Amino acid sequence: MNGVGRSVPRVDAVAKVTGAARYPADVAGPELLHAKVVFSGRPHARMVAMDVAPALAVPGVVDVVTAADVPVNEYGLTMFDQPVLVGVGATGRSAVPSDVSRWEGDQIAVVIAETPRAAAEGAAALRVDWEDLPIVADLEAALRDEVLVHDETATNVYVHDRIRKGDIAAGWAQADVVVEGTYRLPHQEHAFLQPEAAVSYLDTDGRVTVEIAGQWAHEDQAQIAHALDLPPEQVRVIYTAIGGAFGGREDMSLQIVMALATRKLAARGIDRPIRCVWSREESIVGHHKRHRGLVHAKLGATSDGTIVAVEADAYLDAGAYNYTTNKVLGNLHLTVSGPYEIPNARIDSYGVYTNAVPGGAFRGFGSPQGAFVAENQMNKLAEVLGMDPVELRMRNVIREGSIGPTQVPFPPGVSMPEVIEACAQAAADGTDEAAAFSPIASLPSVGARIRRGRGFACAFKNVGFSFGFPERCEATIELHGDEEIERVVLHHAGADVGQGAHTVFRQMAADAVGVDLDKVDTVYSDTATTGDSGSASASRLTFMAGNAILGAAEEADKRWRDGDRPAVGEFRYVPPPTDPYDPDTGRGAINFAYGYVAEAVDAAVDLDTGHIRVHRVVCAVDVGKAVNPKLVEGQVHGAVVQAHGYALTERLVVVDGRIVNPRLSGYLVPGALDIPDRIETVIVEHPDPRGPWGARGMAEMPFIPYAPAVVAAIHDATGIWFDEIPLTPDRVLAALRA
Amino acid sequence: MTVNGTRYDRDVEPRTLLVHFLREELGLTGTHVGCDTSYCGACTVIVDGRSVKSCTYLAVAADGADVRTVEGVAVDGTLHPVQEGFWERHGLQCGFCTPGMIMSSVALLEQNPAPGEGEIRHAIEGNLCRCTGYHNIVRAVEYAAAKMRGEEPPAPDWEVPS
């Protein structure tokens, strides 16, 4: 009768197939005004003067918001290192000098007008004088420290994590074989289909209200309140339907500036809603990316395949502001040595400011970069040792009780061995060809000019917030009725970014209370009516919300039995606390839960064109308990295809701090003809002892091992190792002809 | 022009795009704008039986035409088989590309009632989706095609693990 474990249809499906679902750009209102955000367009420049008078003179322009209107002109999810608006003169107090543009997407003003066209004309009329500064174009330039992106730091290298485990010299002394590599990782653009948009107004209680598509309503509220110097309860954030996110909506885009716009007009007695809709180009220029980076890595093993030492120096290009770089770096730092128990490790990871687009959250959050290095190193090691790559992994893989690179045991529920075996088995089952993933040309060629190959990779990633961040999630459940429960109302802030969170919340609430699904009504994603859920990120919502819902149901049940009508249960779930990395050794219990994944890829390379076709992907992922198996499959398909773009087609070109191809015509997201022919999902259900119904997070996992699995398949086909992606035809062809 | 069976007579600026006319003038916000460069297909509508990208199609070019949008696909509150397919076969996640996908699929099935998987992929090639990975969209269209031919849709290839 209940919800968990069934592939029930999505709660939002009918609204989304009929066009009734409302995204931010669809929100209208009486006397709607329109806003245009003005970007600096300068990767590095000091503002000398800005004259808003010409903009105000444009017919239809109502007002212009500048830095002078920002009470506290600083923003940042994990550190305040970014001005809300760059400007000169009397700007609000700020932790960071606010007269410098440090990337082309720095915002300098918001023009409010009667029509979108008038707003655009007003923006074009703004007069700004800049003094251009030398541009720190990339990691290489930043590491020279000749020019600082932030004057207030002594070096562009502003964060450094360390791991020191065992005795690295002794490790190398034991090693019979050593594999070394230098890996270059590209930016990736989220390219969610719905560009940023928002509507702001004063609600009936006079609260500054922003309707937007985001990932964490209460964090948006907190950031707005900080910048506007308001108590949070005077700010309201409501999420409309959200057109994809993938981490790209975790930071502020329009949240703060739209609240500022409404507040400025309210002070003039103008009470009209304001809407802003970004173009695709504004979206690509205006939000962060998956970090580009550079990693030198070294892996040593004895001749029987026992890994004895690992070293790595990893650099992430943070871009102009931290966003979540310090946290993303932490994940790269942890995963760059892979899901293997290695007694001796020396890892240094650095976050580096440049004048490029900021790096930040994107599905996998540093783990794709880490796994790219770790898994390529493993596959190369297998080749050098002449071992099957699956066998090499099984010999070194982490197991229950294994000590990780941070010198403490992994949290209970380690299932990496089972996941590797499930994937290898499924990959062999579906074919009558040999199951081995090595040696070269394990699959027959197609004619003389098409070569086929097969590759394998695996990965792990944390579920939930890490490194000592205060993780929590709230839920409220109301039980209505008299003798028996007739109706259940779940209040939850968690964002449905497309993954289906609102569907599984409802399933879990039905199960937790013990009623049929159709008795459960829901109130979602409004800071005025729901408690703080934390973000839709880190593969955490099913795990965290499920535990919160279980707690709220238990509380409500207690009150129901006490005679309360309605019986209301409120609960805040708090998982075991985590530690930050020890600054010298990296020691610490940095995470409380993990997800595990493995993938096998069959691919073909056209030797004449360099074009790669992926025929078959097998993805085994441990979800603990599939609350909605069909939605799990949807995450696997979506993550694999997004990773397919990362591995093969998506190349963001950033030159001297400017994005050269900020359009979908030049930044190639995979289409229906580009994708793998078949994606097979193998759901492993090894319960997480702390997970609700045993569930663990999974939405990021299938992304993570895909690129190194493809690289291994291409090596299998051609004998060439690629240490840089994407594997666009020109890059493949150049290597084939070298 | 006629939109979803209703006739509208309006004076518009020559530079007005069809998508803006539909969204702003008629309030039909189910047609989405995803890229402004006719690359993503979120704005796909059907004009005189052909799927077009309304972000690069002038409203005046549709003068006198029969325009259909996602709002006009269901009949009397009953979902069109393509809509039902996207619902039944989990062919959507965030839903932003869905109206355009549905319109491209409807146009395909009106011309080709029994498309193969390759033909379906070709038909939706101009519609980007960042969430689903497309496989379930193809299944949704196969479901609809069978339904429209009066056949039992193929059984879902998904079994809930016991």
PDB file of N, CA, C and O in Angstrom, chain A residues 669-689:
ATOM      1  N   VAL A 669      26.393  20.532 -26.127  1.00  0.00           N
ATOM      2  CA  VAL A 669      25.733  19.607 -25.212  1.00  0.00           C
ATOM      3  C   VAL A 669      25.236  18.420 -26.044  1.00  0.00           C
ATOM      4  O   VAL A 669      24.702  18.628 -27.130  1.00  0.00           O
ATOM      5  N   PRO A 670      25.401  17.191 -25.570  1.00  0.00           N
ATOM      6  CA  PRO A 670      24.967  16.047 -26.385  1.00  0.00           C
ATOM      7  C   PRO A 670      23.480  16.094 -26.727  1.00  0.00           C
ATOM      8  O   PRO A 670      22.647  16.410 -25.870  1.00  0.00           O
ATOM      9  N   GLY A 671      23.181  15.758 -27.966  1.00  0.00           N
ATOM     10  CA  GLY A 671      21.802  15.610 -28.409  1.00  0.00           C
ATOM     11  C   GLY A 671      21.459  14.135 -28.544  1.00  0.00           C
ATOM     12  O   GLY A 671      22.293  13.258 -28.275  1.00  0.00           O
ATOM     13  N   ALA A 672      20.232  13.876 -28.999  1.00  0.00           N
ATOM     14  CA  ALA A 672      19.727  12.503 -29.020  1.00  0.00           C
ATOM     15  C   ALA A 672      20.532  11.596 -29.956  1.00  0.00           C
ATOM     16  O   ALA A 672      20.507  10.375 -29.814  1.00  0.00           O
ATOM     17  N   LEU A 673      21.244  12.186 -30.908  1.00  0.00           N
ATOM     18  CA  LEU A 673      22.029  11.358 -31.833  1.00  0.00           C
ATOM     19  C   LEU A 673      23.461  11.132 -31.354  1.00  0.00           C
ATOM     20  O   LEU A 673      24.200  10.354 -31.944  1.00  0.00           O
ATOM     21  N   ASP A 674      23.853  11.853 -30.317  1.00  0.00           N
ATOM     22  CA  ASP A 674      25.249  11.785 -29.868  1.00  0.00           C
ATOM     23  C   ASP A 674      25.472  10.791 -28.738  1.00  0.00           C
ATOM     24  O   ASP A 674      26.605  10.480 -28.386  1.00  0.00           O
ATOM     25  N   ILE A 675      24.389  10.367 -28.118  1.00  0.00           N
ATOM     26  CA  ILE A 675      24.493   9.685 -26.820  1.00  0.00           C
ATOM     27  C   ILE A 675      24.842   8.205 -26.994  1.00  0.00           C
ATOM     28  O   ILE A 675      24.749   7.661 -28.095  1.00  0.00           O
ATOM     29  N   PRO A 676      25.232   7.546 -25.906  1.00  0.00           N
ATOM     30  CA  PRO A 676      25.470   6.102 -25.978  1.00  0.00           C
ATOM     31  C   PRO A 676      24.228   5.371 -26.489  1.00  0.00           C
ATOM     32  O   PRO A 676      23.100   5.727 -26.136  1.00  0.00           O
ATOM     33  N   ASP A 677      24.460   4.317 -27.305  1.00  0.00           N
ATOM     34  CA  ASP A 677      23.327   3.567 -27.852  1.00  0.00           C
ATOM     35  C   ASP A 677      22.497   2.931 -26.737  1.00  0.00           C
ATOM     36  O   ASP A 677      21.281   2.910 -26.804  1.00  0.00           O
ATOM     37  N   ARG A 678      23.198   2.388 -25.733  1.00  0.00           N
ATOM     38  CA  ARG A 678      22.491   1.701 -24.652  1.00  0.00           C
ATOM     39  C   ARG A 678      23.104   2.077 -23.314  1.00  0.00           C
ATOM     40  O   ARG A 678      24.325   2.146 -23.195  1.00  0.00           O
ATOM     41  N   ILE A 679      22.242   2.309 -22.335  1.00  0.00           N
ATOM     42  CA  ILE A 679      22.718   2.538 -20.971  1.00  0.00           C
ATOM     43  C   ILE A 679      21.990   1.535 -20.081  1.00  0.00           C
ATOM     44  O   ILE A 679      20.758   1.558 -19.993  1.00  0.00           O
ATOM     45  N   GLU A 680      22.734   0.638 -19.478  1.00  0.00           N
ATOM     46  CA  GLU A 680      22.123  -0.385 -18.620  1.00  0.00           C
ATOM     47  C   GLU A 680      22.385  -0.038 -17.159  1.00  0.00           C
ATOM     48  O   GLU A 680      23.523   0.187 -16.773  1.00  0.00           O
ATOM     49  N   THR A 681      21.315   0.009 -16.405  1.00  0.00           N
ATOM     50  CA  THR A 681      21.414   0.380 -14.998  1.00  0.00           C
ATOM     51  C   THR A 681      21.351  -0.863 -14.123  1.00  0.00           C
ATOM     52  O   THR A 681      20.413  -1.658 -14.248  1.00  0.00           O
ATOM     53  N   VAL A 682      22.342  -1.021 -13.287  1.00  0.00           N
ATOM     54  CA  VAL A 682      22.330  -2.115 -12.320  1.00  0.00           C
ATOM     55  C   VAL A 682      22.202  -1.481 -10.935  1.00  0.00           C
ATOM     56  O   VAL A 682      23.123  -0.808 -10.462  1.00  0.00           O
ATOM     57  N   ILE A 683      21.042  -1.674 -10.327  1.00  0.00           N
ATOM     58  CA  ILE A 683      20.822  -1.091  -9.004  1.00  0.00           C
ATOM     59  C   ILE A 683      21.305  -2.077  -7.936  1.00  0.00           C
ATOM     60  O   ILE A 683      20.845  -3.221  -7.890  1.00  0.00           O
ATOM     61  N   VAL A 684      22.253  -1.625  -7.150  1.00  0.00           N
ATOM     62  CA  VAL A 684      22.735  -2.424  -6.024  1.00  0.00           C
ATOM     63  C   VAL A 684      22.083  -1.854  -4.761  1.00  0.00           C
ATOM     64  O   VAL A 684      22.013  -0.640  -4.602  1.00  0.00           O
ATOM     65  N   GLU A 685      21.570  -2.722  -3.924  1.00  0.00           N
ATOM     66  CA  GLU A 685      20.920  -2.254  -2.694  1.00  0.00           C
ATOM     67  C   GLU A 685      21.623  -2.842  -1.481  1.00  0.00           C
ATOM     68  O   GLU A 685      21.179  -3.823  -0.893  1.00  0.00           O
ATOM     69  N   HIS A 686      22.727  -2.225  -1.147  1.00  0.00           N
ATOM     70  CA  HIS A 686      23.493  -2.586   0.052  1.00  0.00           C
ATOM     71  C   HIS A 686      23.184  -1.469   1.047  1.00  0.00           C
ATOM     72  O   HIS A 686      23.645  -0.346   0.869  1.00  0.00           O
ATOM     73  N   PRO A 687      22.375  -1.749   2.076  1.00  0.00           N
ATOM     74  CA  PRO A 687      21.843  -0.632   2.887  1.00  0.00           C
ATOM     75  C   PRO A 687      22.931   0.199   3.553  1.00  0.00           C
ATOM     76  O   PRO A 687      23.933  -0.335   4.020  1.00  0.00           O
ATOM     77  N   ASP A 688      22.719   1.501   3.566  1.00  0.00           N
ATOM     78  CA  ASP A 688      23.544   2.361   4.406  1.00  0.00           C
ATOM     79  C   ASP A 688      22.932   2.301   5.801  1.00  0.00           C
ATOM     80  O   ASP A 688      21.746   2.619   5.971  1.00  0.00           O
ATOM     81  N   PRO A 689      23.697   1.901   6.803  1.00  0.00           N
ATOM     82  CA  PRO A 689      23.088   1.737   8.132  1.00  0.00           C
ATOM     83  C   PRO A 689      22.471   3.019   8.676  1.00  0.00           C
ATOM     84  O   PRO A 689      21.592   2.968   9.536  1.00  0.00           O
TER      85      PRO A 689
END
